[in-house]
Coordinates of C-alpha atoms in Angstrom, one line a residue:
M875 CA -17.0 89.0 9.4
N876 CA -16.5 91.8 10.2
E877 CA -19.1 94.5 11.2
K878 CA -19.5 96.9 9.1
V879 CA -20.4 94.8 6.3
L880 CA -23.6 93.2 8.4
K881 CA -24.9 96.6 9.4
T882 CA -24.1 98.3 5.6
L883 CA -26.0 95.2 4.4
E884 CA -28.9 95.0 6.8
Y885 CA -27.9 91.4 8.4
N886 CA -29.2 92.7 11.3
K887 CA -32.9 92.9 9.7
I888 CA -32.9 89.1 9.3
L889 CA -32.0 88.2 12.9
N890 CA -34.3 90.6 14.0
Q891 CA -37.4 88.7 12.1
L892 CA -35.2 85.5 12.7
S893 CA -35.8 86.3 16.7
E894 CA -39.5 86.4 16.0
Y895 CA -39.8 82.9 15.7
A896 CA -38.3 82.3 18.5
C897 CA -40.5 81.1 21.9
S898 CA -37.2 80.9 24.2
P899 CA -35.5 84.0 25.0
E900 CA -32.3 82.3 25.3
A901 CA -32.6 81.2 22.0
K902 CA -34.0 84.9 21.0
K903 CA -30.3 85.7 22.2
R904 CA -29.0 83.0 20.0
C905 CA -31.0 84.1 16.6
L906 CA -29.3 88.2 17.8
A907 CA -26.2 86.9 18.2
L908 CA -26.2 85.2 15.2
R909 CA -23.3 85.6 12.9
P910 CA -21.7 83.8 9.5
I911 CA -18.9 81.6 9.6
T912 CA -16.4 80.6 7.2
D913 CA -16.0 76.5 7.6
K914 CA -18.1 75.3 5.5
V915 CA -18.9 71.2 6.7
Q916 CA -20.0 73.9 10.3
I917 CA -21.8 76.0 7.2
E918 CA -23.4 72.6 5.9
Q919 CA -24.6 71.3 9.4
L920 CA -26.1 74.3 10.2
Q921 CA -28.2 74.0 6.3
L922 CA -29.3 70.6 6.7
Q923 CA -30.9 71.1 10.2
T924 CA -32.4 73.7 8.8
K925 CA -33.7 71.5 5.4
D926 CA -34.7 68.8 8.4
A927 CA -36.4 71.2 10.9
L928 CA -38.8 72.8 7.7
S929 CA -39.5 69.1 6.4
R930 CA -40.9 68.3 10.3
L931 CA -43.5 71.7 9.9
F932 CA -44.1 70.7 6.1
R933 CA -45.3 67.1 7.8
C934 CA -46.4 68.1 11.1
G935 CA -47.6 71.5 11.9
N936 CA -45.6 73.9 13.9
L937 CA -44.1 73.0 17.6
S938 CA -44.2 75.4 20.3
F939 CA -41.1 75.5 22.4
S940 CA -43.6 78.4 24.1
G941 CA -42.5 77.6 28.4
V942 CA -39.5 76.6 28.3
H943 CA -37.0 79.5 30.4
S944 CA -32.8 79.4 32.0
V945 CA -33.8 77.6 34.5
N946 CA -29.7 78.3 34.6
D947 CA -29.6 80.0 38.2
S948 CA -31.9 77.0 39.8
L949 CA -29.8 74.5 39.4
K950 CA -26.9 76.7 40.4
R951 CA -28.7 76.7 44.2
L952 CA -29.9 73.1 44.0
E953 CA -25.9 72.3 43.2
I954 CA -25.4 74.6 46.4
G955 CA -27.6 72.6 48.8
A956 CA -30.1 75.5 48.8
S957 CA -33.4 74.5 48.7
L958 CA -36.2 76.6 45.7
S959 CA -38.9 79.0 46.3
A960 CA -41.9 77.7 44.7
A961 CA -41.5 79.9 42.0
E962 CA -38.4 78.4 40.9
L963 CA -39.8 74.7 41.1
L964 CA -43.2 76.0 38.7
S965 CA -40.3 77.0 36.3
I966 CA -39.1 73.9 36.4
C967 CA -42.2 72.1 36.1
S968 CA -43.0 74.6 32.4
L969 CA -39.3 73.2 31.4
L970 CA -40.9 69.6 32.0
E971 CA -44.4 70.5 29.9
A972 CA -42.3 71.4 27.1
A973 CA -40.0 68.9 26.9
K974 CA -43.1 66.6 27.3
R975 CA -44.3 68.0 24.2
V976 CA -41.8 68.4 22.1
K977 CA -41.1 65.5 23.2
A978 CA -44.8 64.4 22.0
F979 CA -44.3 65.6 18.3
S980 CA -40.8 63.5 17.6
R981 CA -42.7 60.6 18.7
S982 CA -46.2 61.5 16.6
E983 CA -44.2 61.5 14.0
K984 CA -42.1 59.1 14.0
E985 CA -43.2 57.5 10.9
E986 CA -43.7 59.4 9.0
V987 CA -40.1 60.7 9.7
P988 CA -36.6 59.5 9.6
D989 CA -34.2 60.0 11.3
D990 CA -32.3 63.1 10.4
S991 CA -29.6 66.0 11.6
L992 CA -32.2 66.4 15.2
T993 CA -33.0 63.4 16.0
G994 CA -30.5 63.8 18.4
F995 CA -32.0 66.2 20.0
F996 CA -34.9 64.8 20.4
T997 CA -33.7 61.6 21.2
E998 CA -32.0 63.5 25.0
I999 CA -35.2 65.4 26.2
E1000 CA -35.9 63.3 28.7
P1001 CA -40.2 64.5 30.8
L1002 CA -39.3 63.1 33.6
T1003 CA -43.2 63.0 34.1
P1004 CA -42.5 61.4 38.2
L1005 CA -41.0 65.0 38.8
Y1006 CA -43.2 66.5 37.1
D1007 CA -46.8 65.7 38.4
E1008 CA -45.1 65.8 41.4
I1009 CA -44.5 69.8 41.5
K1010 CA -47.8 70.2 39.9
R1011 CA -50.0 67.9 42.1
C1012 CA -48.4 70.3 45.5
I1013 CA -48.1 73.5 43.9
L1014 CA -50.4 74.9 42.0
A1015 CA -49.3 78.8 41.9
E1016 CA -46.6 80.5 42.7
D1017 CA -47.9 81.8 46.6
E1018 CA -50.5 78.9 46.6
I1019 CA -49.8 75.0 48.4
A1020 CA -52.6 72.2 47.7
D1021 CA -53.4 71.3 50.6
D1022 CA -53.3 67.3 49.3
A1023 CA -49.5 68.5 49.1
S1024 CA -48.8 66.7 52.7
S1025 CA -51.1 65.1 55.3
T1026 CA -49.6 67.4 57.4
L1027 CA -50.7 70.6 55.6
R1028 CA -54.1 68.8 55.1
S1029 CA -53.7 68.2 59.0
I1030 CA -53.0 71.6 59.9
R1031 CA -55.0 73.3 57.6
R1032 CA -57.8 72.1 58.7
S1033 CA -57.6 72.6 62.0
M1034 CA -57.3 75.9 61.4
R1035 CA -60.2 75.8 59.2
G1036 CA -62.1 75.0 61.7
M1037 CA -60.1 77.2 64.3
N1038 CA -62.0 80.3 62.1
D1039 CA -65.2 79.0 62.0
R1040 CA -65.0 79.1 65.9
I1041 CA -64.0 82.3 66.5
R1042 CA -66.2 83.7 63.5
A1043 CA -69.3 82.2 64.8
Q1044 CA -67.7 83.5 68.7
M1045 CA -67.7 86.7 67.0
N1046 CA -71.3 86.6 65.2
N1047 CA -72.9 86.2 68.3
M1048 CA -71.7 89.3 70.0
I1049 CA -72.8 91.0 67.6
N1050 CA -75.7 89.9 67.5
N1051 CA -76.2 90.6 71.1
S1052 CA -77.6 93.8 70.9
T1053 CA -75.6 95.1 73.8
T1054 CA -72.1 94.6 71.8
R1055 CA -74.0 96.0 68.1
S1056 CA -74.2 99.2 69.8
H1057 CA -71.2 100.5 70.4
L1058 CA -69.8 99.0 66.9
Q1059 CA -69.3 100.9 63.9
D1060 CA -71.1 98.4 62.1
A1061 CA -71.6 95.3 61.9
V1062 CA -68.9 93.4 60.6
I1063 CA -65.7 91.8 61.6
T1064 CA -63.0 92.8 60.0
M1065 CA -58.7 91.4 60.2
R1066 CA -56.2 93.6 61.6
D1067 CA -52.7 92.6 61.2
G1068 CA -53.9 88.8 60.4
R1069 CA -56.1 89.3 64.2
Y1070 CA -60.2 89.2 64.1
C1071 CA -61.3 92.4 65.0
L1072 CA -64.7 94.7 65.7
P1073 CA -65.2 98.3 64.4
V1074 CA -65.6 99.7 67.3
K1075 CA -66.6 103.3 68.0
A1076 CA -64.0 105.3 69.5
E1077 CA -66.8 106.7 72.3
A1078 CA -67.0 102.8 73.5
K1079 CA -64.3 101.5 73.2
S1080 CA -64.1 100.6 76.6
Q1081 CA -67.6 98.4 76.8
I1082 CA -65.9 96.2 75.1
P1083 CA -63.1 94.7 76.7
G1084 CA -59.9 93.5 74.1
M1085 CA -57.2 94.7 72.6
V1086 CA -57.2 97.8 70.7
H1087 CA -54.9 96.9 66.7
D1088 CA -55.6 99.9 64.6
Q1089 CA -57.4 103.1 64.1
S1090 CA -59.6 105.1 61.4
S1091 CA -58.4 107.6 59.6
T1092 CA -60.8 110.4 60.7
G1093 CA -60.4 108.9 64.6
S1094 CA -63.6 107.3 65.3
T1095 CA -63.6 103.6 64.7
F1096 CA -61.1 101.4 66.6
F1097 CA -60.7 98.5 65.6
V1098 CA -60.3 96.1 68.5
E1099 CA -60.3 91.8 68.8
P1100 CA -62.1 91.3 71.9
M1101 CA -60.2 89.3 75.1
A1102 CA -63.2 86.4 74.2
V1103 CA -61.1 85.2 70.6
V1104 CA -57.7 86.8 71.8
K1105 CA -56.8 82.7 72.5
L1106 CA -57.8 81.2 69.3
N1107 CA -55.9 84.1 67.3
N1108 CA -53.1 83.2 69.1
D1109 CA -54.0 79.6 68.0
I1110 CA -53.9 80.2 64.5
R1111 CA -51.4 82.2 64.8
E1112 CA -49.5 78.9 65.7
L1113 CA -50.8 77.5 63.1
E1114 CA -50.5 79.4 60.9
I1115 CA -46.3 79.2 61.7
E1116 CA -46.5 75.0 61.5
E1117 CA -48.4 75.7 57.9
A1118 CA -45.2 78.1 56.8
K1119 CA -42.2 75.1 58.7
E1120 CA -44.5 72.4 56.7
I1121 CA -44.4 74.1 53.9
E1122 CA -40.5 74.8 53.7
V1123 CA -40.6 71.0 54.3
I1124 CA -42.6 70.7 51.4
L1125 CA -41.2 72.2 48.8
S1126 CA -37.6 71.2 50.7
T1127 CA -38.6 67.5 49.5
L1128 CA -39.4 68.6 46.2
S1129 CA -36.1 70.3 45.2
A1130 CA -34.2 67.5 46.9
Q1131 CA -36.2 65.6 43.3
A1132 CA -35.2 68.1 41.0
D1133 CA -32.0 67.9 42.4
L1134 CA -31.8 63.9 41.4
H1135 CA -32.2 64.6 37.9
R1136 CA -30.4 67.7 38.1
D1137 CA -27.9 67.3 35.0
E1138 CA -31.2 66.0 32.9
I1139 CA -33.1 69.6 33.8
R1140 CA -30.2 70.7 32.5
Y1141 CA -29.9 68.2 29.2
D1142 CA -33.5 69.8 28.2
L1143 CA -33.1 72.7 28.8
E1144 CA -30.3 73.0 26.6
N1145 CA -31.3 70.7 23.8
M1146 CA -34.4 73.2 23.6
V1147 CA -32.7 76.2 23.1
E1148 CA -30.8 74.6 20.3
L1149 CA -34.3 72.6 19.1
D1150 CA -35.4 76.5 19.2
F1151 CA -32.7 77.9 17.6
I1152 CA -33.1 75.2 14.6
F1153 CA -36.9 76.0 14.4
A1154 CA -37.0 79.4 14.1
R1155 CA -34.2 79.1 11.6
A1156 CA -36.9 76.3 9.5
A1157 CA -40.1 79.5 9.8
L1158 CA -38.4 81.7 8.9
A1159 CA -37.1 79.6 5.6
M1160 CA -41.2 78.9 5.2
E1161 CA -42.1 83.1 5.6
Q1162 CA -39.8 84.2 2.9
N1163 CA -40.4 80.5 1.0
A1164 CA -36.5 80.3 0.7
N1165 CA -34.4 77.4 -0.5
E1166 CA -31.3 75.3 0.7
P1167 CA -27.9 76.8 -1.6
I1168 CA -25.1 75.0 -2.6
F1169 CA -21.6 75.7 -1.8
N1170 CA -18.4 75.4 -2.9
T1171 CA -14.9 77.0 -2.0
E1172 CA -14.2 77.7 -5.3
G1173 CA -15.5 81.2 -5.1
K1174 CA -18.7 80.3 -7.5
I1175 CA -21.9 82.7 -7.1
H1176 CA -24.5 81.4 -9.0
L1177 CA -28.2 82.8 -8.1
R1178 CA -31.3 81.4 -9.4
K1179 CA -34.4 84.0 -9.0
A1180 CA -33.2 85.8 -5.8
R1181 CA -35.0 87.9 -3.8
H1182 CA -34.3 90.8 -1.5
P1183 CA -35.9 89.0 2.1
L1184 CA -36.4 92.6 3.0
I1185 CA -38.9 93.9 0.3
N1186 CA -42.5 92.8 0.5
A1187 CA -42.9 90.2 -1.8
K1188 CA -44.9 90.5 -3.4
K1189 CA -43.4 94.4 -5.1
V1190 CA -39.5 92.3 -5.3
V1191 CA -39.0 91.8 -8.3
P1192 CA -36.1 88.5 -8.6
I1193 CA -33.1 88.0 -10.4
D1194 CA -30.9 85.3 -12.1
L1195 CA -26.7 86.4 -11.5
S1196 CA -23.3 84.0 -11.6
L1197 CA -20.1 85.4 -10.4
G1198 CA -17.1 83.1 -10.5
E1199 CA -17.1 80.8 -12.7
D1200 CA -16.5 82.7 -16.3
F1201 CA -15.9 85.7 -15.1
D1202 CA -14.8 87.1 -11.9
L1203 CA -16.0 90.7 -12.1
L1204 CA -19.5 91.6 -12.6
I1205 CA -20.7 95.2 -13.2
V1206 CA -23.8 95.9 -12.9
T1207 CA -24.9 99.6 -15.2
G1208 CA -28.3 101.5 -15.9
P1209 CA -31.4 103.7 -14.7
N1210 CA -31.6 105.5 -11.8
T1211 CA -33.7 103.2 -9.5
G1212 CA -33.3 100.2 -12.1
G1213 CA -32.2 97.9 -9.5
K1214 CA -28.5 97.7 -9.5
T1215 CA -27.7 98.3 -6.0
V1216 CA -30.5 96.2 -4.7
S1217 CA -28.7 93.0 -6.9
L1218 CA -25.6 94.3 -5.3
K1219 CA -27.1 94.1 -1.9
T1220 CA -29.7 90.8 -2.6
V1221 CA -26.0 89.3 -3.4
G1222 CA -23.7 90.5 -0.4
L1223 CA -27.1 89.3 1.8
L1224 CA -27.7 86.1 1.0
T1225 CA -24.4 85.4 1.1
L1226 CA -23.8 86.6 5.7
M1227 CA -27.8 85.0 5.4
G1228 CA -26.5 81.1 3.4
Q1229 CA -23.2 81.4 5.5
S1230 CA -25.4 82.0 8.9
G1231 CA -27.4 79.2 9.0
L1232 CA -30.1 80.9 6.9
H1233 CA -32.0 79.1 3.8
I1234 CA -32.1 82.2 1.1
P1235 CA -35.4 83.1 -1.2
A1236 CA -33.5 82.0 -4.4
L1237 CA -35.5 79.2 -6.2
D1238 CA -33.7 75.9 -5.1
R1239 CA -29.7 74.6 -7.0
S1240 CA -29.1 78.2 -6.8
S1241 CA -25.2 78.1 -5.4
L1242 CA -22.9 79.8 -3.5
S1243 CA -19.4 80.5 -2.1
V1244 CA -17.8 80.0 1.7
F1245 CA -16.0 83.9 1.3
D1246 CA -13.6 84.4 4.4
E1247 CA -15.2 88.3 4.1
V1248 CA -16.8 90.8 2.3
Y1249 CA -16.8 94.0 2.0
A1250 CA -19.0 96.4 1.4
D1251 CA -18.8 100.0 0.2
I1252 CA -23.0 101.3 -0.4
G1253 CA -24.4 104.0 -0.1
D1254 CA -23.5 107.3 1.2
E1255 CA -21.0 107.0 3.2
Q1256 CA -20.4 111.7 4.6
S1257 CA -18.8 110.7 7.7
I1258 CA -19.9 115.0 9.5
E1259 CA -17.5 113.4 13.2
Q1260 CA -14.0 112.4 10.9
S1261 CA -15.0 115.8 8.7
L1262 CA -14.9 113.6 5.5
S1263 CA -16.7 114.5 2.6
T1264 CA -18.3 111.6 0.6
F1265 CA -15.9 111.0 -1.8
S1266 CA -13.3 110.4 0.9
S1267 CA -15.8 108.3 2.7
H1268 CA -15.9 106.0 -0.3
M1269 CA -11.5 106.1 -1.0
T1270 CA -11.1 105.2 3.0
N1271 CA -13.5 102.5 3.1
V1272 CA -11.5 101.2 -1.1
V1273 CA -8.3 101.8 0.6
S1274 CA -9.2 99.3 3.8
F1275 CA -10.6 97.0 0.5
L1276 CA -7.8 96.6 -1.2
D1277 CA -5.0 95.9 1.8
K1278 CA -7.2 93.9 4.1
A1279 CA -9.0 91.5 0.2
D1280 CA -7.5 88.1 -1.1
R1281 CA -9.6 85.0 -3.4
N1282 CA -11.6 84.1 -0.3
S1283 CA -13.5 87.6 -0.4
L1284 CA -16.4 89.1 -2.2
V1285 CA -16.2 92.3 -2.7
L1286 CA -18.7 95.2 -3.6
F1287 CA -19.4 98.6 -4.6
D1288 CA -22.1 100.9 -5.3
E1289 CA -21.1 103.9 -7.5
L1290 CA -17.2 103.4 -7.9
G1291 CA -15.8 106.5 -8.2
A1292 CA -19.5 108.3 -6.9
G1293 CA -18.7 112.0 -5.6
T1294 CA -16.0 114.0 -8.1
D1295 CA -15.5 115.0 -11.8
P1296 CA -16.8 112.5 -13.2
T1297 CA -13.8 111.7 -15.9
E1298 CA -11.3 111.5 -12.6
G1299 CA -14.0 109.1 -11.6
A1300 CA -14.3 106.5 -14.4
A1301 CA -10.6 106.6 -15.1
L1302 CA -9.9 105.8 -10.8
A1303 CA -12.8 103.4 -10.3
I1304 CA -11.6 101.3 -13.9
A1305 CA -8.4 101.3 -11.9
I1306 CA -9.7 100.0 -9.0
L1307 CA -11.2 97.3 -10.4
S1308 CA -9.1 96.1 -13.0
T1309 CA -6.4 95.8 -9.7
L1310 CA -9.0 93.4 -7.8
H1311 CA -9.5 91.5 -11.2
E1312 CA -5.3 90.6 -11.2
R1313 CA -5.7 89.5 -7.9
G1314 CA -8.3 86.9 -9.2
I1315 CA -10.6 88.7 -6.7
R1316 CA -14.8 88.2 -7.1
T1317 CA -15.9 92.2 -7.3
M1318 CA -19.0 93.6 -7.5
A1319 CA -19.9 97.1 -9.2

């Protein structure tokens, strides 16, 4: 389908609305990249999926796909034997949590919903509960590993807490000593470069033996690590190194477990993105009070109470329209602001939506034909860049339509022959419409 008609009929605005109903970034991309297709079997399959998702929404309420994020980069890293970070493992955990929720949704409605076109997607989702539970148990946040992630980590952290208590007790004793206290700027324990220090007055620096780690901006205070706690601070630093190594071991172990289920995680992602995309189409249909159209390949259009989807539902005037059964050419006349252009756009936009697998805002039993191309010459086509007047631009479009259109095309003209002498314009319009009519091309003008 040519990109120009998608812009002319504001098809992209429909895609923007559609993307708002998708949760995952991948499904949003799918929504914005959606284009009409011309294979009737594929169109009917997409329509069936939308219809089945809509039925499930009516029966069982909303289904959330929040937490579904692409983990493909992480899976590629697993493939080459790399270890994942805590953040990457939490992303996989989030995906599995969504898989668990989606699977539970399908199970809760099992008695109510017979097998349909979506059953396969739900069946193939594997929540991998043991892996999910293990990641959840070990990783509390991107920068926080649980003490119970391993017995070694628990032991290291117990030692660190004991060491910290000893250092603080020793330094509190120093602070409480009246002689030492008189040399301090404040009676507090501070941290500098991960070491416990005391804020010592500049003039009393030599009175407290130890290592200077920092100085205040005014130069009046030195942050000194007393010699009495240097060894303990060193011991803590060694424990911190051991802790970091043990965390690497834990992340490596979790990564190895995730690697065993690499394919299942990938299929979970693919299936949930697909379902998110399908349920977004169903949610849009629910919002628009839309129905599944019946498709044919004979060029027949029959719309019942069709509404333009971009006009406020309380203000839009529904139209009944037929084309292609008793006649191939439909000419709409009437006063300004009478709805002629809207009628043209409604037919064109609903055709594009239907061929994209979207339900259309019209009563049930409305039918659309599958067209290979839709051509639309609507609105002010004046082109400043190409130095073309309104009339010249319209004629450039019309000539291209006449060259390309065939019996599998739908052609839409708004104010055909406008922008020039009324008599000549009318004669030209009659000639163009007669030509399209003789060639059996479905045309609305």
